[in-house]
Amino acid sequence: MSEPLVSVKSVSVSLGGNPVLSDVSLTLTAGRITTLIGPNGAGKSTLARLVLGLIPADTGTISRRKGLRVGYMPQQIKIDDSLPLTVDRFLWLAASGPTAARREALQRAGVAHLRRRAVQRLSGGEMQRVLLARALLRKPDLLVLDEPAQGVDVAGQNALYGLLREVRDELGCAILLVSHDLHLVMAATDEVICLQRHVCCSGTPESVSRDPAYHELFGPGAGTPNLALYTHDHDHDHDLHGNAHHHHEGPCNHD
């Protein structure tokens, strides 16, 4: 196996005196897709910020490969409606390189036709792809996406995840996806990590084409080959404060 791009080992983080992460480990390797899931307040964004080097850990270690290039796609960006800003100019503000590079990034994201469109006129799905193009301008070794499917319907999620798989295959980059959806994940994911301040469980998602629960949800002809269901297998439950209480048998529910 190649050298990890990012290695997080037994990290713990407290914010404002409140524990956010406890003894969490994570390894990101080139060419692999990792999906980080968990309910609101589980520490997903905190772990992503640790990976990005934006905040330090209280305990544990974080190592990054020297010269690591990271592309980041946030949940959303608020832009003043009165600001005259085209998609091309928006990308230029992130990377003021040649026009050809911005055109190539938009083409790769499937929105080259939006280059002269005002960003305020973009739909939610279009804006997500523009944000992806912005992240791709760096030719990243690691692509971090925070809730990339937020506000996008199932068909849009399927198309976006298919595009991300193509990006991974072409660039050979690692991808870290952050999602609040506990069960619907990208089918090409190599590892799913369920977080609730600590790692509750991890593993590969079940193949959507063989999972009867998928057909119950969407029907056999739904046509979403880039989505899969993930089944949790925890040995503990959480109280209202997020604290873990271990038990000997039975799965954990996130109700």
PDB file of C-alpha atoms in Angstrom:
ATOM      1  CA  MET A   1       0.000   0.000   0.000  1.00  0.00           C
ATOM      2  CA  SER A   2       1.235   3.487  -0.835  1.00  0.00           C
ATOM      3  CA  GLU A   3       2.244   5.998   1.819  1.00  0.00           C
ATOM      4  CA  PRO A   4      -0.809   7.609   3.480  1.00  0.00           C
ATOM      5  CA  LEU A   5      -1.577  11.152   2.420  1.00  0.00           C
ATOM      6  CA  VAL A   6      -2.983  11.913   5.873  1.00  0.00           C
ATOM      7  CA  SER A   7      -2.742   9.809   9.014  1.00  0.00           C
ATOM      8  CA  VAL A   8      -4.804  10.702  12.083  1.00  0.00           C
ATOM      9  CA  LYS A   9      -4.000   8.617  15.154  1.00  0.00           C
ATOM     10  CA  SER A  10      -5.958   8.565  18.428  1.00  0.00           C
ATOM     11  CA  VAL A  11      -6.883  12.246  18.341  1.00  0.00           C
ATOM     12  CA  SER A  12      -9.150  13.959  20.845  1.00  0.00           C
ATOM     13  CA  VAL A  13     -10.527  17.492  20.612  1.00  0.00           C
ATOM     14  CA  SER A  14     -12.501  19.651  23.037  1.00  0.00           C
ATOM     15  CA  LEU A  15     -14.075  22.959  22.061  1.00  0.00           C
ATOM     16  CA  GLY A  16     -15.131  25.388  24.756  1.00  0.00           C
ATOM     17  CA  GLY A  17     -14.521  22.719  27.341  1.00  0.00           C
ATOM     18  CA  ASN A  18     -16.861  20.255  25.611  1.00  0.00           C
ATOM     19  CA  PRO A  19     -15.472  16.996  24.162  1.00  0.00           C
ATOM     20  CA  VAL A  20     -16.017  16.852  20.405  1.00  0.00           C
ATOM     21  CA  LEU A  21     -13.754  13.972  19.335  1.00  0.00           C
ATOM     22  CA  SER A  22     -12.394  11.126  21.457  1.00  0.00           C
ATOM     23  CA  ASP A  23      -9.645   8.696  20.391  1.00  0.00           C
ATOM     24  CA  VAL A  24     -10.406   8.953  16.655  1.00  0.00           C
ATOM     25  CA  SER A  25      -8.112   7.464  14.005  1.00  0.00           C
ATOM     26  CA  LEU A  26      -8.320   7.877  10.236  1.00  0.00           C
ATOM     27  CA  THR A  27      -6.037   7.090   7.288  1.00  0.00           C
ATOM     28  CA  LEU A  28      -6.460   8.644   3.833  1.00  0.00           C
ATOM     29  CA  THR A  29      -4.623   7.001   0.936  1.00  0.00           C
ATOM     30  CA  ALA A  30      -4.344   7.972  -2.732  1.00  0.00           C
ATOM     31  CA  GLY A  31      -7.066   6.513  -4.918  1.00  0.00           C
ATOM     32  CA  ARG A  32      -9.399   5.636  -2.046  1.00  0.00           C
ATOM     33  CA  ILE A  33     -12.757   7.188  -1.172  1.00  0.00           C
ATOM     34  CA  THR A  34     -13.700   7.556   2.495  1.00  0.00           C
ATOM     35  CA  THR A  35     -17.179   8.641   3.571  1.00  0.00           C
ATOM     36  CA  LEU A  36     -17.571  10.136   7.033  1.00  0.00           C
ATOM     37  CA  ILE A  37     -21.135   9.927   8.349  1.00  0.00           C
ATOM     38  CA  GLY A  38     -22.910  10.687  11.600  1.00  0.00           C
ATOM     39  CA  PRO A  39     -25.720  12.755  13.102  1.00  0.00           C
ATOM     40  CA  ASN A  40     -25.512  16.496  13.710  1.00  0.00           C
ATOM     41  CA  GLY A  41     -22.979  17.293  16.410  1.00  0.00           C
ATOM     42  CA  ALA A  42     -21.049  14.056  15.881  1.00  0.00           C
ATOM     43  CA  GLY A  43     -17.760  15.866  15.195  1.00  0.00           C
ATOM     44  CA  LYS A  44     -17.627  15.294  11.435  1.00  0.00           C
ATOM     45  CA  SER A  45     -16.743  18.876  10.511  1.00  0.00           C
ATOM     46  CA  THR A  46     -14.200  19.031  13.337  1.00  0.00           C
ATOM     47  CA  LEU A  47     -12.472  15.916  12.006  1.00  0.00           C
ATOM     48  CA  ALA A  48     -12.495  17.399   8.490  1.00  0.00           C
ATOM     49  CA  ARG A  49     -10.884  20.588   9.825  1.00  0.00           C
ATOM     50  CA  LEU A  50      -8.229  18.474  11.526  1.00  0.00           C
ATOM     51  CA  VAL A  51      -7.495  16.737   8.230  1.00  0.00           C
ATOM     52  CA  LEU A  52      -7.282  20.126   6.494  1.00  0.00           C
ATOM     53  CA  GLY A  53      -4.879  21.425   9.173  1.00  0.00           C
ATOM     54  CA  LEU A  54      -7.224  24.231  10.238  1.00  0.00           C
ATOM     55  CA  ILE A  55      -7.327  23.283  13.925  1.00  0.00           C
ATOM     56  CA  PRO A  56      -4.954  21.343  16.208  1.00  0.00           C
ATOM     57  CA  ALA A  57      -5.740  18.204  18.195  1.00  0.00           C
ATOM     58  CA  ASP A  58      -5.613  18.247  21.988  1.00  0.00           C
ATOM     59  CA  THR A  59      -4.090  14.768  22.046  1.00  0.00           C
ATOM     60  CA  GLY A  60      -2.979  12.277  19.411  1.00  0.00           C
ATOM     61  CA  THR A  61      -0.994  12.844  16.210  1.00  0.00           C
ATOM     62  CA  ILE A  62      -1.723  14.014  12.662  1.00  0.00           C
ATOM     63  CA  SER A  63       0.760  13.593   9.828  1.00  0.00           C
ATOM     64  CA  ARG A  64       0.459  14.772   6.217  1.00  0.00           C
ATOM     65  CA  ARG A  65       2.572  13.871   3.229  1.00  0.00           C
ATOM     66  CA  LYS A  66       5.056  16.592   2.347  1.00  0.00           C
ATOM     67  CA  GLY A  67       3.797  18.851  -0.439  1.00  0.00           C
ATOM     68  CA  LEU A  68       0.222  17.570  -0.122  1.00  0.00           C
ATOM     69  CA  ARG A  69      -2.204  19.490  -2.384  1.00  0.00           C
ATOM     70  CA  VAL A  70      -5.712  19.708  -0.971  1.00  0.00           C
ATOM     71  CA  GLY A  71      -8.920  20.751  -2.709  1.00  0.00           C
ATOM     72  CA  TYR A  72     -11.843  21.690  -0.467  1.00  0.00           C
ATOM     73  CA  MET A  73     -15.509  21.901  -1.375  1.00  0.00           C
ATOM     74  CA  PRO A  74     -17.571  23.582   1.377  1.00  0.00           C
ATOM     75  CA  GLN A  75     -21.265  22.986   2.010  1.00  0.00           C
ATOM     76  CA  GLN A  76     -22.119  26.360   0.538  1.00  0.00           C
ATOM     77  CA  ILE A  77     -20.769  29.856  -0.020  1.00  0.00           C
ATOM     78  CA  LYS A  78     -22.893  32.923   0.617  1.00  0.00           C
ATOM     79  CA  ILE A  79     -22.434  35.589  -2.051  1.00  0.00           C
ATOM     80  CA  ASP A  80     -24.075  38.996  -1.841  1.00  0.00           C
ATOM     81  CA  ASP A  81     -26.838  39.311  -4.427  1.00  0.00           C
ATOM     82  CA  SER A  82     -25.653  42.805  -5.316  1.00  0.00           C
ATOM     83  CA  LEU A  83     -22.149  41.611  -6.225  1.00  0.00           C
ATOM     84  CA  PRO A  84     -21.717  41.239 -10.021  1.00  0.00           C
ATOM     85  CA  LEU A  85     -19.806  37.958 -10.135  1.00  0.00           C
ATOM     86  CA  THR A  86     -19.707  35.458 -12.987  1.00  0.00           C
ATOM     87  CA  VAL A  87     -18.731  31.829 -12.518  1.00  0.00           C
ATOM     88  CA  ASP A  88     -15.428  32.446 -14.315  1.00  0.00           C
ATOM     89  CA  ARG A  89     -14.611  35.408 -12.071  1.00  0.00           C
ATOM     90  CA  PHE A  90     -15.579  33.367  -9.012  1.00  0.00           C
ATOM     91  CA  LEU A  91     -13.047  30.711 -10.010  1.00  0.00           C
ATOM     92  CA  TRP A  92     -10.442  33.374 -10.782  1.00  0.00           C
ATOM     93  CA  LEU A  93     -10.712  34.662  -7.214  1.00  0.00           C
ATOM     94  CA  ALA A  94      -9.732  31.178  -6.003  1.00  0.00           C
ATOM     95  CA  ALA A  95      -6.931  30.627  -8.534  1.00  0.00           C
ATOM     96  CA  SER A  96      -5.902  33.518 -10.776  1.00  0.00           C
ATOM     97  CA  GLY A  97      -4.242  31.306 -13.353  1.00  0.00           C
ATOM     98  CA  PRO A  98      -4.860  31.066 -17.104  1.00  0.00           C
ATOM     99  CA  THR A  99      -8.412  31.026 -18.440  1.00  0.00           C
ATOM    100  CA  ALA A 100      -7.805  27.595 -19.960  1.00  0.00           C
ATOM    101  CA  ALA A 101      -7.334  26.075 -16.510  1.00  0.00           C
ATOM    102  CA  ARG A 102     -10.691  27.410 -15.335  1.00  0.00           C
ATOM    103  CA  ARG A 103     -12.394  26.209 -18.491  1.00  0.00           C
ATOM    104  CA  GLU A 104     -10.864  22.772 -18.021  1.00  0.00           C
ATOM    105  CA  ALA A 105     -12.046  22.587 -14.403  1.00  0.00           C
ATOM    106  CA  LEU A 106     -15.583  23.604 -15.366  1.00  0.00           C
ATOM    107  CA  GLN A 107     -15.549  21.092 -18.213  1.00  0.00           C
ATOM    108  CA  ARG A 108     -14.434  18.360 -15.815  1.00  0.00           C
ATOM    109  CA  ALA A 109     -17.305  19.282 -13.468  1.00  0.00           C
ATOM    110  CA  GLY A 110     -19.784  19.220 -16.352  1.00  0.00           C
ATOM    111  CA  VAL A 111     -20.717  22.915 -16.202  1.00  0.00           C
ATOM    112  CA  ALA A 112     -18.560  24.559 -18.873  1.00  0.00           C
ATOM    113  CA  HIS A 113     -21.700  26.196 -20.293  1.00  0.00           C
ATOM    114  CA  LEU A 114     -22.093  28.180 -17.064  1.00  0.00           C
ATOM    115  CA  ARG A 115     -18.791  30.050 -17.329  1.00  0.00           C
ATOM    116  CA  ARG A 116     -20.391  33.458 -17.967  1.00  0.00           C
ATOM    117  CA  ARG A 117     -23.471  32.868 -15.777  1.00  0.00           C
ATOM    118  CA  ALA A 118     -23.904  35.004 -12.648  1.00  0.00           C
ATOM    119  CA  VAL A 119     -23.306  32.833  -9.588  1.00  0.00           C
ATOM    120  CA  GLN A 120     -26.509  34.187  -8.021  1.00  0.00           C
ATOM    121  CA  ARG A 121     -28.500  32.573 -10.845  1.00  0.00           C
ATOM    122  CA  LEU A 122     -27.164  29.066 -10.300  1.00  0.00           C
ATOM    123  CA  SER A 123     -29.364  26.280  -8.998  1.00  0.00           C
ATOM    124  CA  GLY A 124     -28.249  24.278  -5.969  1.00  0.00           C
ATOM    125  CA  GLY A 125     -26.919  21.437  -8.109  1.00  0.00           C
ATOM    126  CA  GLU A 126     -25.131  23.822 -10.475  1.00  0.00           C
ATOM    127  CA  MET A 127     -23.467  25.632  -7.583  1.00  0.00           C
ATOM    128  CA  GLN A 128     -22.243  22.332  -6.149  1.00  0.00           C
ATOM    129  CA  ARG A 129     -20.550  21.527  -9.447  1.00  0.00           C
ATOM    130  CA  VAL A 130     -19.012  24.995  -9.665  1.00  0.00           C
ATOM    131  CA  LEU A 131     -17.632  24.527  -6.139  1.00  0.00           C
ATOM    132  CA  LEU A 132     -16.225  21.187  -7.256  1.00  0.00           C
ATOM    133  CA  ALA A 133     -14.565  22.870 -10.251  1.00  0.00           C
ATOM    134  CA  ARG A 134     -13.081  25.408  -7.849  1.00  0.00           C
ATOM    135  CA  ALA A 135     -11.601  22.589  -5.755  1.00  0.00           C
ATOM    136  CA  LEU A 136     -10.255  20.807  -8.854  1.00  0.00           C
ATOM    137  CA  LEU A 137      -8.276  23.891  -9.928  1.00  0.00           C
ATOM    138  CA  ARG A 138      -5.587  22.839  -7.423  1.00  0.00           C
ATOM    139  CA  LYS A 139      -5.136  19.409  -9.062  1.00  0.00           C
ATOM    140  CA  PRO A 140      -5.528  17.990  -5.564  1.00  0.00           C
ATOM    141  CA  ASP A 141      -3.942  14.888  -4.078  1.00  0.00           C
ATOM    142  CA  LEU A 142      -6.767  14.985  -1.531  1.00  0.00           C
ATOM    143  CA  LEU A 143     -10.277  16.238  -2.209  1.00  0.00           C
ATOM    144  CA  VAL A 144     -12.373  17.052   0.881  1.00  0.00           C
ATOM    145  CA  LEU A 145     -16.101  17.595   0.348  1.00  0.00           C
ATOM    146  CA  ASP A 146     -18.394  18.766   3.151  1.00  0.00           C
ATOM    147  CA  GLU A 147     -21.996  17.674   2.523  1.00  0.00           C
ATOM    148  CA  PRO A 148     -21.611  17.752  -1.290  1.00  0.00           C
ATOM    149  CA  ALA A 149     -25.122  16.379  -1.860  1.00  0.00           C
ATOM    150  CA  GLN A 150     -26.880  18.830   0.452  1.00  0.00           C
ATOM    151  CA  GLY A 151     -30.022  20.180  -1.207  1.00  0.00           C
ATOM    152  CA  VAL A 152     -29.597  17.869  -4.213  1.00  0.00           C
ATOM    153  CA  ASP A 153     -32.243  15.249  -5.072  1.00  0.00           C
ATOM    154  CA  VAL A 154     -31.440  11.544  -5.437  1.00  0.00           C
ATOM    155  CA  ALA A 155     -30.921  11.804  -9.211  1.00  0.00           C
ATOM    156  CA  GLY A 156     -28.578  14.746  -8.668  1.00  0.00           C
ATOM    157  CA  GLN A 157     -26.679  12.864  -5.968  1.00  0.00           C
ATOM    158  CA  ASN A 158     -26.265   9.905  -8.302  1.00  0.00           C
ATOM    159  CA  ALA A 159     -24.853  12.136 -11.051  1.00  0.00           C
ATOM    160  CA  LEU A 160     -22.536  13.980  -8.645  1.00  0.00           C
ATOM    161  CA  TYR A 161     -21.188  10.776  -7.114  1.00  0.00           C
ATOM    162  CA  GLY A 162     -20.612   9.332 -10.587  1.00  0.00           C
ATOM    163  CA  LEU A 163     -18.599  12.435 -11.437  1.00  0.00           C
ATOM    164  CA  LEU A 164     -16.546  12.130  -8.230  1.00  0.00           C
ATOM    165  CA  ARG A 165     -15.691   8.542  -9.094  1.00  0.00           C
ATOM    166  CA  GLU A 166     -14.448   9.699 -12.509  1.00  0.00           C
ATOM    167  CA  VAL A 167     -12.362  12.428 -10.836  1.00  0.00           C
ATOM    168  CA  ARG A 168     -10.836   9.874  -8.474  1.00  0.00           C
ATOM    169  CA  ASP A 169     -10.016   7.549 -11.370  1.00  0.00           C
ATOM    170  CA  GLU A 170      -8.456  10.334 -13.467  1.00  0.00           C
ATOM    171  CA  LEU A 171      -6.476  12.138 -10.766  1.00  0.00           C
ATOM    172  CA  GLY A 172      -5.764   9.162  -8.517  1.00  0.00           C
ATOM    173  CA  CYS A 173      -6.588  11.422  -5.574  1.00  0.00           C
ATOM    174  CA  ALA A 174      -8.000  10.481  -2.203  1.00  0.00           C
ATOM    175  CA  ILE A 175     -11.523  11.706  -1.492  1.00  0.00           C
ATOM    176  CA  LEU A 176     -13.001  12.421   1.932  1.00  0.00           C
ATOM    177  CA  LEU A 177     -16.772  12.887   1.849  1.00  0.00           C
ATOM    178  CA  VAL A 178     -18.601  14.287   4.883  1.00  0.00           C
ATOM    179  CA  SER A 179     -22.320  13.498   5.105  1.00  0.00           C
ATOM    180  CA  HIS A 180     -25.114  13.668   7.677  1.00  0.00           C
ATOM    181  CA  ASP A 181     -27.048  10.943   5.830  1.00  0.00           C
ATOM    182  CA  LEU A 182     -26.622   7.834   7.985  1.00  0.00           C
ATOM    183  CA  HIS A 183     -27.603   5.266   5.386  1.00  0.00           C
ATOM    184  CA  LEU A 184     -27.264   6.522   1.805  1.00  0.00           C
ATOM    185  CA  VAL A 185     -23.636   6.771   0.696  1.00  0.00           C
ATOM    186  CA  MET A 186     -21.558   6.782  -2.473  1.00  0.00           C
ATOM    187  CA  ALA A 187     -21.377   3.233  -3.852  1.00  0.00           C
ATOM    188  CA  ALA A 188     -17.723   3.652  -4.864  1.00  0.00           C
ATOM    189  CA  THR A 189     -16.771   4.355  -1.237  1.00  0.00           C
ATOM    190  CA  ASP A 190     -13.907   2.165  -0.064  1.00  0.00           C
ATOM    191  CA  GLU A 191     -14.548   2.839   3.615  1.00  0.00           C
ATOM    192  CA  VAL A 192     -17.445   4.301   5.588  1.00  0.00           C
ATOM    193  CA  ILE A 193     -16.672   5.706   9.031  1.00  0.00           C
ATOM    194  CA  CYS A 194     -19.605   6.323  11.352  1.00  0.00           C
ATOM    195  CA  LEU A 195     -18.755   9.001  13.883  1.00  0.00           C
ATOM    196  CA  GLN A 196     -20.469   9.988  17.122  1.00  0.00           C
ATOM    197  CA  ARG A 197     -17.562  11.803  18.808  1.00  0.00           C
ATOM    198  CA  HIS A 198     -15.743   8.474  18.519  1.00  0.00           C
ATOM    199  CA  VAL A 199     -15.687   5.907  15.707  1.00  0.00           C
ATOM    200  CA  CYS A 200     -18.860   3.860  16.170  1.00  0.00           C
ATOM    201  CA  CYS A 201     -18.224   1.497  13.275  1.00  0.00           C
ATOM    202  CA  SER A 202     -16.532   1.363   9.882  1.00  0.00           C
ATOM    203  CA  GLY A 203     -16.502  -0.822   6.795  1.00  0.00           C
ATOM    204  CA  THR A 204     -17.479  -1.018   3.127  1.00  0.00           C
ATOM    205  CA  PRO A 205     -20.990  -0.064   1.983  1.00  0.00           C
ATOM    206  CA  GLU A 206     -23.251  -2.839   0.780  1.00  0.00           C
ATOM    207  CA  SER A 207     -23.685  -3.133  -2.943  1.00  0.00           C
ATOM    208  CA  VAL A 208     -26.823  -1.241  -3.887  1.00  0.00           C
ATOM    209  CA  SER A 209     -27.671  -3.631  -6.717  1.00  0.00           C
ATOM    210  CA  ARG A 210     -27.906  -6.588  -4.316  1.00  0.00           C
ATOM    211  CA  ASP A 211     -29.571  -4.909  -1.342  1.00  0.00           C
ATOM    212  CA  PRO A 212     -33.340  -5.537  -1.073  1.00  0.00           C
ATOM    213  CA  ALA A 213     -33.734  -2.449   1.148  1.00  0.00           C
ATOM    214  CA  TYR A 214     -32.585  -0.330  -1.801  1.00  0.00           C
ATOM    215  CA  HIS A 215     -35.422  -1.664  -3.953  1.00  0.00           C
ATOM    216  CA  GLU A 216     -37.892  -0.980  -1.153  1.00  0.00           C
ATOM    217  CA  LEU A 217     -36.740   2.642  -1.019  1.00  0.00           C
ATOM    218  CA  PHE A 218     -36.381   3.461  -4.699  1.00  0.00           C
ATOM    219  CA  GLY A 219     -37.780   0.542  -6.685  1.00  0.00           C
ATOM    220  CA  PRO A 220     -35.801  -1.802  -8.962  1.00  0.00           C
ATOM    221  CA  GLY A 221     -35.646   0.713 -11.806  1.00  0.00           C
ATOM    222  CA  ALA A 222     -34.507   3.755  -9.856  1.00  0.00           C
ATOM    223  CA  GLY A 223     -31.277   3.987 -11.826  1.00  0.00           C
ATOM    224  CA  THR A 224     -28.920   5.222  -9.120  1.00  0.00           C
ATOM    225  CA  PRO A 225     -25.875   2.955  -9.497  1.00  0.00           C
ATOM    226  CA  ASN A 226     -23.598   5.424  -7.709  1.00  0.00           C
ATOM    227  CA  LEU A 227     -25.518   5.205  -4.400  1.00  0.00           C
ATOM    228  CA  ALA A 228     -25.456   2.394  -1.851  1.00  0.00           C
ATOM    229  CA  LEU A 229     -26.862   1.660   1.576  1.00  0.00           C
ATOM    230  CA  TYR A 230     -24.665   1.327   4.627  1.00  0.00           C
ATOM    231  CA  THR A 231     -25.710  -0.914   7.534  1.00  0.00           C
ATOM    232  CA  HIS A 232     -24.480   0.031  11.005  1.00  0.00           C
ATOM    233  CA  ASP A 233     -23.276  -2.570  13.491  1.00  0.00           C
ATOM    234  CA  HIS A 234     -22.590  -0.906  16.837  1.00  0.00           C
ATOM    235  CA  ASP A 235     -21.995  -2.490  20.229  1.00  0.00           C
ATOM    236  CA  HIS A 236     -23.341   0.545  22.104  1.00  0.00           C
ATOM    237  CA  ASP A 237     -26.069   3.180  22.286  1.00  0.00           C
ATOM    238  CA  HIS A 238     -25.869   6.938  22.890  1.00  0.00           C
ATOM    239  CA  ASP A 239     -27.735   9.013  25.427  1.00  0.00           C
ATOM    240  CA  LEU A 240     -29.123  12.498  24.752  1.00  0.00           C
ATOM    241  CA  HIS A 241     -25.677  13.973  25.436  1.00  0.00           C
ATOM    242  CA  GLY A 242     -23.933  11.725  22.910  1.00  0.00           C
ATOM    243  CA  ASN A 243     -22.224   9.573  25.539  1.00  0.00           C
ATOM    244  CA  ALA A 244     -21.744   5.902  24.666  1.00  0.00           C
ATOM    245  CA  HIS A 245     -23.264   3.091  26.730  1.00  0.00           C
ATOM    246  CA  HIS A 246     -21.979  -0.350  25.711  1.00  0.00           C
ATOM    247  CA  HIS A 247     -24.133  -3.452  25.570  1.00  0.00           C
ATOM    248  CA  HIS A 248     -23.532  -7.066  24.681  1.00  0.00           C
ATOM    249  CA  GLU A 249     -25.942  -7.555  21.810  1.00  0.00           C
ATOM    250  CA  GLY A 250     -28.192  -5.659  19.430  1.00  0.00           C
ATOM    251  CA  PRO A 251     -27.477  -2.788  16.993  1.00  0.00           C
ATOM    252  CA  CYS A 252     -27.257   0.877  17.758  1.00  0.00           C
ATOM    253  CA  ASN A 253     -30.069   3.145  16.614  1.00  0.00           C
ATOM    254  CA  HIS A 254     -29.701   6.833  15.826  1.00  0.00           C
ATOM    255  CA  ASP A 255     -33.260   7.818  16.685  1.00  0.00           C
TER     256      ASP A 255
END
